[in-house]
Tab-separated table of C-alpha atoms and ligand atoms in Angstrom:
chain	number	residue	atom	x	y	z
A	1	UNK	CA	0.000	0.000	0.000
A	2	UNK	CA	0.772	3.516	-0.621
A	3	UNK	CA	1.638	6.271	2.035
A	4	UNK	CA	-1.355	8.493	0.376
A	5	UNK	CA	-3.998	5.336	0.076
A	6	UNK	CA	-3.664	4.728	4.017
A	7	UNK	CA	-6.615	5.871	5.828
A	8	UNK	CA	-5.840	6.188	9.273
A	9	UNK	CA	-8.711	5.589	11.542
A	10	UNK	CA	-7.496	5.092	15.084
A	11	UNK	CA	-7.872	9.070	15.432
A	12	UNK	CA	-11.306	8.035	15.989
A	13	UNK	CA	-11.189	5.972	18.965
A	14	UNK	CA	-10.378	9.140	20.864
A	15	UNK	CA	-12.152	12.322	21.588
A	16	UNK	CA	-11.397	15.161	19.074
A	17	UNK	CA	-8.961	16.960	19.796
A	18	UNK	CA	-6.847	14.425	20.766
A	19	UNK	CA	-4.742	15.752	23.847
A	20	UNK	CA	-1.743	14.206	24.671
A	21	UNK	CA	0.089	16.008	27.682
A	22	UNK	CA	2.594	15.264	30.380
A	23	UNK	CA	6.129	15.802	31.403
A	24	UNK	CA	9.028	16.285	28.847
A	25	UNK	CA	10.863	14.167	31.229
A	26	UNK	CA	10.292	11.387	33.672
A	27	UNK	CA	12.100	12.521	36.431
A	28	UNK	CA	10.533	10.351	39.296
A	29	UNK	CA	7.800	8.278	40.641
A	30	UNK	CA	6.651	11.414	42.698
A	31	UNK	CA	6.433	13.665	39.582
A	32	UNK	CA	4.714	11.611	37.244
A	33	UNK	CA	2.193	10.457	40.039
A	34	UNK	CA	1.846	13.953	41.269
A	35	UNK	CA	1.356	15.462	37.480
A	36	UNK	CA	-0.678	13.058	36.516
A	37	UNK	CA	-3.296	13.579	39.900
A	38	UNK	CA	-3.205	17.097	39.104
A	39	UNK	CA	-3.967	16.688	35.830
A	40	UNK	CA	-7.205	14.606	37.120
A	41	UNK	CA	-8.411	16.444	39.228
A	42	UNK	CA	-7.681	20.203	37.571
A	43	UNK	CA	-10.289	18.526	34.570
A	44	UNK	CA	-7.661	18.222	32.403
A	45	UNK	CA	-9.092	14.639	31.891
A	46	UNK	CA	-7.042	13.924	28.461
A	47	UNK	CA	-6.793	10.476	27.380
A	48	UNK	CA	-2.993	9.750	26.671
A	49	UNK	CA	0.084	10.670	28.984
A	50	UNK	CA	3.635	11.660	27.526
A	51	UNK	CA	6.868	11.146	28.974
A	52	UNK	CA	10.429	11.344	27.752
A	53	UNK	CA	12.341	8.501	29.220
A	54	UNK	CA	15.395	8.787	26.876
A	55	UNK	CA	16.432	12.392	26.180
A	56	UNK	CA	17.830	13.669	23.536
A	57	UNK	CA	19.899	16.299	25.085
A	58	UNK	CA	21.603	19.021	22.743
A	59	UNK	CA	24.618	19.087	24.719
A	60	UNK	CA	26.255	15.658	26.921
A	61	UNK	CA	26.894	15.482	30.316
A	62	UNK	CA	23.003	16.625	31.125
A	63	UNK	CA	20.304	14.748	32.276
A	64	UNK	CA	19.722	12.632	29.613
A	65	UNK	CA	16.509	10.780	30.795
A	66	UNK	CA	15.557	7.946	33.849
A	67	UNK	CA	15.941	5.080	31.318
A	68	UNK	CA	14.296	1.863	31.728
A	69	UNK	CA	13.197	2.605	35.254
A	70	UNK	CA	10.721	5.431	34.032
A	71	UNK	CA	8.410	3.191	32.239
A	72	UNK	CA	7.425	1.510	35.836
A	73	UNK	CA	6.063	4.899	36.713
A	74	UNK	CA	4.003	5.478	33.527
A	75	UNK	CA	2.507	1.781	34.163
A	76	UNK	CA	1.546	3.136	37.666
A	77	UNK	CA	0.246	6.273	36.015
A	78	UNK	CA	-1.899	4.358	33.841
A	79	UNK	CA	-3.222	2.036	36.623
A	80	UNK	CA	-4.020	4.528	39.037
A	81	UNK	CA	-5.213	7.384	36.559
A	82	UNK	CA	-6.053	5.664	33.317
A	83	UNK	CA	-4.632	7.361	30.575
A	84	UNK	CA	-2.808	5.519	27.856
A	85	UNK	CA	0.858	6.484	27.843
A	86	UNK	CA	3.274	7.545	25.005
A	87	UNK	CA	7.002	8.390	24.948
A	88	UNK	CA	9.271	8.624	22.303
A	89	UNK	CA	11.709	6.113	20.694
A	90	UNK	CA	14.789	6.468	18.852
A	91	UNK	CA	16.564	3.487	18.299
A	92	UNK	CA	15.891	-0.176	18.782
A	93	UNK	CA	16.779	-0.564	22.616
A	94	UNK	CA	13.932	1.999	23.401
A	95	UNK	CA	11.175	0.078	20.926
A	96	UNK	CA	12.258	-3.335	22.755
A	97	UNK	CA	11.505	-1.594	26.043
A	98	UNK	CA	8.937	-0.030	25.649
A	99	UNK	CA	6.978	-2.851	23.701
A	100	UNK	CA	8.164	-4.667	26.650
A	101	UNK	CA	6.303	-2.204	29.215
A	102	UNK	CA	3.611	-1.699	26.760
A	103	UNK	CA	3.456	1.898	26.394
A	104	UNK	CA	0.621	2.566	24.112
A	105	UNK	CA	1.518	5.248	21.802
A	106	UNK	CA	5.196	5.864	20.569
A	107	UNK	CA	6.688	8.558	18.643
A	108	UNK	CA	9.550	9.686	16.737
A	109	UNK	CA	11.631	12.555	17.889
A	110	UNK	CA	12.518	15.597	15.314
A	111	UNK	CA	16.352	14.728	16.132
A	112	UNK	CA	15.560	10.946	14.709
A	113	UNK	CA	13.010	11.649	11.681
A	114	UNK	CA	15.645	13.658	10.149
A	115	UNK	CA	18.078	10.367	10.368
A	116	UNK	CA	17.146	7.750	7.920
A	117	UNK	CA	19.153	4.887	9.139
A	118	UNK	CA	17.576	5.641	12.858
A	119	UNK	CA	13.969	6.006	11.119
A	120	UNK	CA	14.547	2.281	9.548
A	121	UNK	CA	16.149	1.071	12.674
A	122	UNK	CA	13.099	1.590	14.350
A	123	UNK	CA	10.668	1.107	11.804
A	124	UNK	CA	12.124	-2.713	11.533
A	125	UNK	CA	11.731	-3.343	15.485
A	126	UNK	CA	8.257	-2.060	15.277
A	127	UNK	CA	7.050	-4.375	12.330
A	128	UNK	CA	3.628	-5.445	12.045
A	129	UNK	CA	2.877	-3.422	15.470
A	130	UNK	CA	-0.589	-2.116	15.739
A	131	UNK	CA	0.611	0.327	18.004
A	132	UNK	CA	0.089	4.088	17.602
A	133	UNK	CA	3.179	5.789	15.957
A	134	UNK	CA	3.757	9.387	15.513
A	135	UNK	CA	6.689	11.042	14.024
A	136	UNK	CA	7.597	14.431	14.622
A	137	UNK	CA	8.804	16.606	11.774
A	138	UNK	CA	12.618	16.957	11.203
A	139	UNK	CA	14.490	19.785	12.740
A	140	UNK	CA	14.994	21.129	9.496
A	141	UNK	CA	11.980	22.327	7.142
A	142	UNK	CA	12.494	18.804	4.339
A	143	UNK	CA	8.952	17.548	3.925
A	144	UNK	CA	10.454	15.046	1.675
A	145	UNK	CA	12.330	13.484	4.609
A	146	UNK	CA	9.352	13.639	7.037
A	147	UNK	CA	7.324	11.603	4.131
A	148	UNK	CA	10.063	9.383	4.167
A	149	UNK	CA	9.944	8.845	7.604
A	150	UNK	CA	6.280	7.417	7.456
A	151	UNK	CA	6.827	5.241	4.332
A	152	UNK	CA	9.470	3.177	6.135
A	153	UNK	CA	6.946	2.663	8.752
A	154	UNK	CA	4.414	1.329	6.047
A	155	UNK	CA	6.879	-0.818	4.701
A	156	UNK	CA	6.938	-2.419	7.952
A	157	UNK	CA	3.433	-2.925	8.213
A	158	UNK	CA	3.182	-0.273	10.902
A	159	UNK	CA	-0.415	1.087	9.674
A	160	UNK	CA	-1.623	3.052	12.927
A	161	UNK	CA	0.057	6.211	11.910
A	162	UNK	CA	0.005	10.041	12.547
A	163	UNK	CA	2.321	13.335	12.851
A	164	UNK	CA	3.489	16.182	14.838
A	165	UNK	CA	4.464	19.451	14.404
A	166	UNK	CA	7.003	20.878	16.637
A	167	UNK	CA	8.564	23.559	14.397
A	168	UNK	CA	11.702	23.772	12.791
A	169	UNK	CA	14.921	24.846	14.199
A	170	UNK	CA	16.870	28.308	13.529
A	171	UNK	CA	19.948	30.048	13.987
A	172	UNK	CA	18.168	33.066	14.100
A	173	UNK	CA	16.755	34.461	17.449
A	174	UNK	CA	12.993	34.675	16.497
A	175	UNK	CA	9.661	34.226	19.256
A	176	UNK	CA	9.651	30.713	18.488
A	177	UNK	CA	12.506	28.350	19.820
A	178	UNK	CA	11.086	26.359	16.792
A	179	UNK	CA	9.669	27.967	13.529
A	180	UNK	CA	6.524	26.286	12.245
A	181	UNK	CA	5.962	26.134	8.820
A	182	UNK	CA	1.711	26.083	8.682
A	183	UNK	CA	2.367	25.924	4.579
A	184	UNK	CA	4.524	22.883	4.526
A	185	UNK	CA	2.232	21.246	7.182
A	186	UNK	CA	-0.464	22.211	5.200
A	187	UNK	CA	1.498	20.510	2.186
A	188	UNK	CA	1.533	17.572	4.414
A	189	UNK	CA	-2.273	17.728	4.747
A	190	UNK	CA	-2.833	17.924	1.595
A	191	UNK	CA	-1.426	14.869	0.300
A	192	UNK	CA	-2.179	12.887	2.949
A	193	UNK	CA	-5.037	14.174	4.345
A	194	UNK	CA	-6.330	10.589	5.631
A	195	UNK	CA	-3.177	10.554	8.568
A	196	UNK	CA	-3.698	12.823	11.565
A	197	UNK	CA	-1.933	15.619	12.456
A	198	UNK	CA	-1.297	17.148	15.594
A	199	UNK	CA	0.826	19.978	16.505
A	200	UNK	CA	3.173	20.410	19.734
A	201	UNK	CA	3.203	23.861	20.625
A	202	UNK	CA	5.537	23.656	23.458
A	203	UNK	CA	8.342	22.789	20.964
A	204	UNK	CA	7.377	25.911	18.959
A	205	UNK	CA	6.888	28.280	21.671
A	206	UNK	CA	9.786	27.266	23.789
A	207	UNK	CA	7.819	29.222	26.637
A	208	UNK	CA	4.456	29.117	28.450
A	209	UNK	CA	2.895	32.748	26.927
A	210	UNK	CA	2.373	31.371	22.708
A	211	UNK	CA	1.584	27.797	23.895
A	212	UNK	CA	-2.651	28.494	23.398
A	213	UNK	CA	-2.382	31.334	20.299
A	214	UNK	CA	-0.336	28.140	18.400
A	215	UNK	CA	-2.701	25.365	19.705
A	216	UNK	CA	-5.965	27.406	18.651
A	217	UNK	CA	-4.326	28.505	15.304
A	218	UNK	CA	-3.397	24.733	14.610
A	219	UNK	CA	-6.888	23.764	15.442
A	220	UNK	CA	-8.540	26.166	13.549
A	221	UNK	CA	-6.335	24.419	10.557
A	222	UNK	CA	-7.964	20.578	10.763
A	223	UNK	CA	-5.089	19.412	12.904
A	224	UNK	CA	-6.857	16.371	15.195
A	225	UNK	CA	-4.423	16.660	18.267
A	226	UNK	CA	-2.389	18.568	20.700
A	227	UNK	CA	0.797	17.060	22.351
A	228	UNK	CA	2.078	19.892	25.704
A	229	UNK	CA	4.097	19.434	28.237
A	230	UNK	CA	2.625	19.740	31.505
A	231	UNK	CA	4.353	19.427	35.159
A	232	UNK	CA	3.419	19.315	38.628
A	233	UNK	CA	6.102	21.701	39.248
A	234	UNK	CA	7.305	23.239	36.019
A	235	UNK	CA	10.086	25.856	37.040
A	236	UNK	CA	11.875	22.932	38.844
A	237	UNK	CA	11.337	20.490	35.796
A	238	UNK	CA	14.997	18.642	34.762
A	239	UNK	CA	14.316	19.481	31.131
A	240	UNK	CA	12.571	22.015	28.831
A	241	UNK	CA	11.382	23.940	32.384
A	242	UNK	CA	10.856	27.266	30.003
A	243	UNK	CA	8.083	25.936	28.333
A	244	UNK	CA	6.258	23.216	30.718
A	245	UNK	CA	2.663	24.982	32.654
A	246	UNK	CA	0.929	22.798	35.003
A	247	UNK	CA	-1.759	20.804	35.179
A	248	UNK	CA	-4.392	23.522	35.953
A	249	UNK	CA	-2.839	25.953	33.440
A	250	UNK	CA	-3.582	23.051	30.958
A	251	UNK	CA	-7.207	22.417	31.971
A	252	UNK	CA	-8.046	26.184	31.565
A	253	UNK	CA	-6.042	25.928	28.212
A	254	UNK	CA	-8.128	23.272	27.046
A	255	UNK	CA	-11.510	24.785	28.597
A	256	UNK	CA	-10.652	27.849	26.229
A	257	UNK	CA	-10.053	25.475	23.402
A	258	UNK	CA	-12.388	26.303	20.248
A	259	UNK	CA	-13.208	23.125	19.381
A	260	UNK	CA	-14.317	23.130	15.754
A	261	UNK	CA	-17.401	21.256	14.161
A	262	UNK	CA	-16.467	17.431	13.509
A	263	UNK	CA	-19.564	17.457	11.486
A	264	UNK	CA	-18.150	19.388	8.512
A	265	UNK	CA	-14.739	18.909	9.586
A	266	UNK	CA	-13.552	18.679	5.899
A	267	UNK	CA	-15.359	21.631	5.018
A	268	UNK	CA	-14.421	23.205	7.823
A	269	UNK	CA	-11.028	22.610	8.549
A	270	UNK	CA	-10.012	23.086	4.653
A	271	UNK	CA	-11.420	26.031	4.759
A	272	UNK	CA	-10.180	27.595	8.580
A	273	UNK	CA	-6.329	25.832	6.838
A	274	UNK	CA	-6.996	28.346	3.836
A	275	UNK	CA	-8.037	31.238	5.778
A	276	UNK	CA	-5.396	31.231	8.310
A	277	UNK	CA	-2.921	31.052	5.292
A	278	UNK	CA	-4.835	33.843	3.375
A	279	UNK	CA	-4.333	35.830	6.902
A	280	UNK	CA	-0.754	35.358	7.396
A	281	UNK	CA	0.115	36.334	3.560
A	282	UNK	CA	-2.514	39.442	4.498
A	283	UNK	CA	0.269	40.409	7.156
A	284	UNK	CA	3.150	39.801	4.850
A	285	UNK	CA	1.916	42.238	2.367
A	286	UNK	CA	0.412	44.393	4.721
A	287	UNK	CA	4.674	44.793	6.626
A	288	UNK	CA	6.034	44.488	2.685
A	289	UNK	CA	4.014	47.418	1.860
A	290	UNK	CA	5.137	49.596	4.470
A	291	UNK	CA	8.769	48.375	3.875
A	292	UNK	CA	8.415	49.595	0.288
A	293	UNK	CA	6.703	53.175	1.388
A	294	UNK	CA	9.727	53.911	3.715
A	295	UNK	CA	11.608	53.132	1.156
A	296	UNK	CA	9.911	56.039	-0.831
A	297	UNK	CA	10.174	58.159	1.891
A	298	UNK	CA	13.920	57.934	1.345
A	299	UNK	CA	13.588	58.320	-2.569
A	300	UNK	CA	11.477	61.404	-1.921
A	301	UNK	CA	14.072	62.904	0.119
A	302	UNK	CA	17.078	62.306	-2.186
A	303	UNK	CA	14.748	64.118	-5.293
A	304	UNK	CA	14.213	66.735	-2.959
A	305	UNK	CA	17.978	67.455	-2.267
A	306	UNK	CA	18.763	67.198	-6.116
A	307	UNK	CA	16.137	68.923	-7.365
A	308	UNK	CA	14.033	65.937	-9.247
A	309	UNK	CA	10.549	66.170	-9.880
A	310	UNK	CA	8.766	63.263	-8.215
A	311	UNK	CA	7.066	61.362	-10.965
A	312	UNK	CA	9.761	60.005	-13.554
A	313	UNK	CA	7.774	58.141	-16.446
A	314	UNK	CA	10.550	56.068	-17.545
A	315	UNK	CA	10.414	54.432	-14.206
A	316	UNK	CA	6.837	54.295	-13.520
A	317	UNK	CA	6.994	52.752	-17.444
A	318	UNK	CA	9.743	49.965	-15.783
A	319	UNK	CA	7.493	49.335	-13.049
A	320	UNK	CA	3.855	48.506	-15.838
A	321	UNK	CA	5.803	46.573	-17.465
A	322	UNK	CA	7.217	43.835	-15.377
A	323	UNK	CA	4.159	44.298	-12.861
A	324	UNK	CA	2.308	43.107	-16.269
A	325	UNK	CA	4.923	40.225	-17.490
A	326	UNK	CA	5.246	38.961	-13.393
A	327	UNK	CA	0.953	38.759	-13.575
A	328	UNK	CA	0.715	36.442	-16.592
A	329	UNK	CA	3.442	34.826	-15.105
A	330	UNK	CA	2.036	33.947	-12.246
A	331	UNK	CA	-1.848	33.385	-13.637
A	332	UNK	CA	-3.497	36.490	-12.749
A	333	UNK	CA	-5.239	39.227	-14.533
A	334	UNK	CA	-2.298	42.076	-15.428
A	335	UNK	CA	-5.400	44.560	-15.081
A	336	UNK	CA	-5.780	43.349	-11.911
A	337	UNK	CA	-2.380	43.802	-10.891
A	338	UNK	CA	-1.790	47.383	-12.874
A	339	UNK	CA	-4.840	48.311	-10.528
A	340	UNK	CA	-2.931	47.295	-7.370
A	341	UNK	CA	0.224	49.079	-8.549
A	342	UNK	CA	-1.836	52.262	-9.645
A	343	UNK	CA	-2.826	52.550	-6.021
A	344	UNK	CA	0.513	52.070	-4.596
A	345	UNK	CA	2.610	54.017	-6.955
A	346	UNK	CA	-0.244	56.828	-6.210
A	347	UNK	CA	-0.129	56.468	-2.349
A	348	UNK	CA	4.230	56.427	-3.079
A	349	UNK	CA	3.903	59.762	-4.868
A	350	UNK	CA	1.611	61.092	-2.206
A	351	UNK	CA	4.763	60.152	0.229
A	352	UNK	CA	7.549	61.522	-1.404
A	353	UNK	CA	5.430	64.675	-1.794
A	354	UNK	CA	4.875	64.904	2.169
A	355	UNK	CA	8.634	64.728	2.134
A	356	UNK	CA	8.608	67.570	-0.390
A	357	UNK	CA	6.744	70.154	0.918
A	358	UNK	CA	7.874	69.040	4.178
A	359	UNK	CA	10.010	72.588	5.453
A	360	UNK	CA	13.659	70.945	6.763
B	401	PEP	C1	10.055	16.068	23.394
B	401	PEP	O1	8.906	15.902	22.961
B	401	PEP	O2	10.319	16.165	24.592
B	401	PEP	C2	11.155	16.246	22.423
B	401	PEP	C3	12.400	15.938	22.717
B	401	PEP	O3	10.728	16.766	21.293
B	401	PEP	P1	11.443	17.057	19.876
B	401	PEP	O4	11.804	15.730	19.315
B	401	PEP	O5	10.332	17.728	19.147
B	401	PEP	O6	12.595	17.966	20.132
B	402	MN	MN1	10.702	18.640	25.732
């Protein structure tokens, strides 16, 4: 079978959203008991646990996860609470572990999907599971490689599959501590729009402020699920402490939560995926516009100090012309786009003429 002809249909056997949520590290029995309780009790009632019993650390000599001992705990957090349990896996020690302790859901971290000899690795000591198995994007923005990722599972037989989005990494400063790319998830969606899709806003946000903007957003794009890490005790958490909230700060998140119609989710969520897009390019031209009009502002003042009048044909001619060519280019009407550029070169020339008859 084909990646794009698999229909996915475990999603199902969960309430929409799916919210997964726990610690980004087991840490101890205390914790995970004490988190989970909270969680409980706080009405943050989600149906699957997280923990990361293996870290991937950036940099060695950190904590770099309980190991094998963790997964007791999340067997005594299931007993006592309930909730399914999930943790991530990246190599084949971890899969023979934690098939062993029968952790329900297992996913692959950005730092392994990007690694194809890890993905297949793991992919061959999961064959012919029917357990749930996520895979995060790759750190860096290749949606060929994230694909790639999933096939191998297929090839193995692993059928029960779904993604995350945590956001791609930079080595520019921005908000996020991991970009996300809505457009290639969206891509994603697209071509596989039969394998769920959740999105991890703690990755993205790297703190505790962006973590229900980037959840709402992703739901208001047909994602099905929301992974966040939650503990008891968040500034004192062993990993990731930046970006954990606790339990009540995740029921209220969720109680805030606009959950979108299932009924027409295709209509709906296509069309919320399309908006949001149409709003973030409305932003983009919106801050290109005003990059081009300051911009004028500085033409306008260097006519002024030599002397030139403000409109020069020759370059408004420049300008028609491969507005024009760029629109038939690109499959829109060049009327269209002469209209747009009439009303910007107008609102330019009204610019440079403030800085005209501005006195110095
Ligand atoms: C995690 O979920 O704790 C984690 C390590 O995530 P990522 O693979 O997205 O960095
Ligand atoms: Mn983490």
């Amino acid at each position: 079978m084909e990646l794009k002809d698999l229909k996915s249909t475990w999603i199902h056997s969960f309430p929409q959203p799916l919210i997964i949520a726990g610690p980004c590290s087991a840490e101890s029995e205390v914790q995970m008991l004490e988190t989970a309780r909270r969680m409980k009790e706080s009405g943050a009632d989600i149906p699957v646990f997280r923990a990361g019993i293996w870290k991937p650390r950036t940099k060695p000599n950190g904590f770099e996860g309980v190991g094998t001992i963790g997964l007791g705990w999340l067997k005594k957090v299931k007993k006592q609470y309930g909730f399914k349990t999930a943790i991530e896996v990246a190599n084949l020690h971890h899969v023979t572990e934690a098939l062993e302790a029968d952790v329900d859901i297992l996913w692959i971290g950005a730092r392994s999907t990007v690694n194809p000899f890890t993905v297949q690795e793991i992919a061959e000591a999961l064959k012919n599971t029917d357990k749930i198995v996520l895979v995060k994007n790759p750190v860096n923005p290749d949606l060929a490689l994230w694909i790639g990722a999933l096939e191998r599972l297929l090839a193995q037989n692993i059928t029960n599959l779904g993604v995350i989005h945590r956001g791609f990494s930079t080595y520019q400063k921005t908000k996020y501590r991991n970009i996300p790319n809505w457009q290639m998830a969206l891509d994603f969606k697209n071509q596989f729009p039969n394998i769920p899709m959740i999105i991890d806003p703690s990755h993205i946000c790297g703190n505790r402020t962006g973590l229900a903007g980037i959840a709402q957003e992703a739901l208001n794009m047909g994602y099905e699920g929301i992974m966040i890490e939650t503990h008891h005790d968040p500034d004192q958490a062993w990993s990731d402490a930046y970006q954990q909230i606790t339990p009540e700060v995740l029921a209220e998140l969720i109680r805030n939560l606009q959950i979108r119609n299932t009924d027409i989710s295709e209509f709906d969520g296509e069309m919320g995926r399309h908006r949001t897009l149409i709003s973030d390019l409305d932003f983009q031209l919106i801050e290109l516009l005003s990059q081009r009009m300051k911009i004028s502002e500085k033409i306008g003042a260097l006519k002024k100090s030599n002397n030139l009048a403000i409109f020069q044909p020759e370059r408004w001619k420049v300008i028609t012309e491969y507005a024009a060519q760029k629109a038939t280019e690109t499959n829109m009407s060049p009327e269209f786009i002469e209209k747009v550029f009439k009303a910007i070169h107008e609102e330019s020339i009204e610019v440079q003429n403030n800085v005209m008859i501005k006195k110095d």
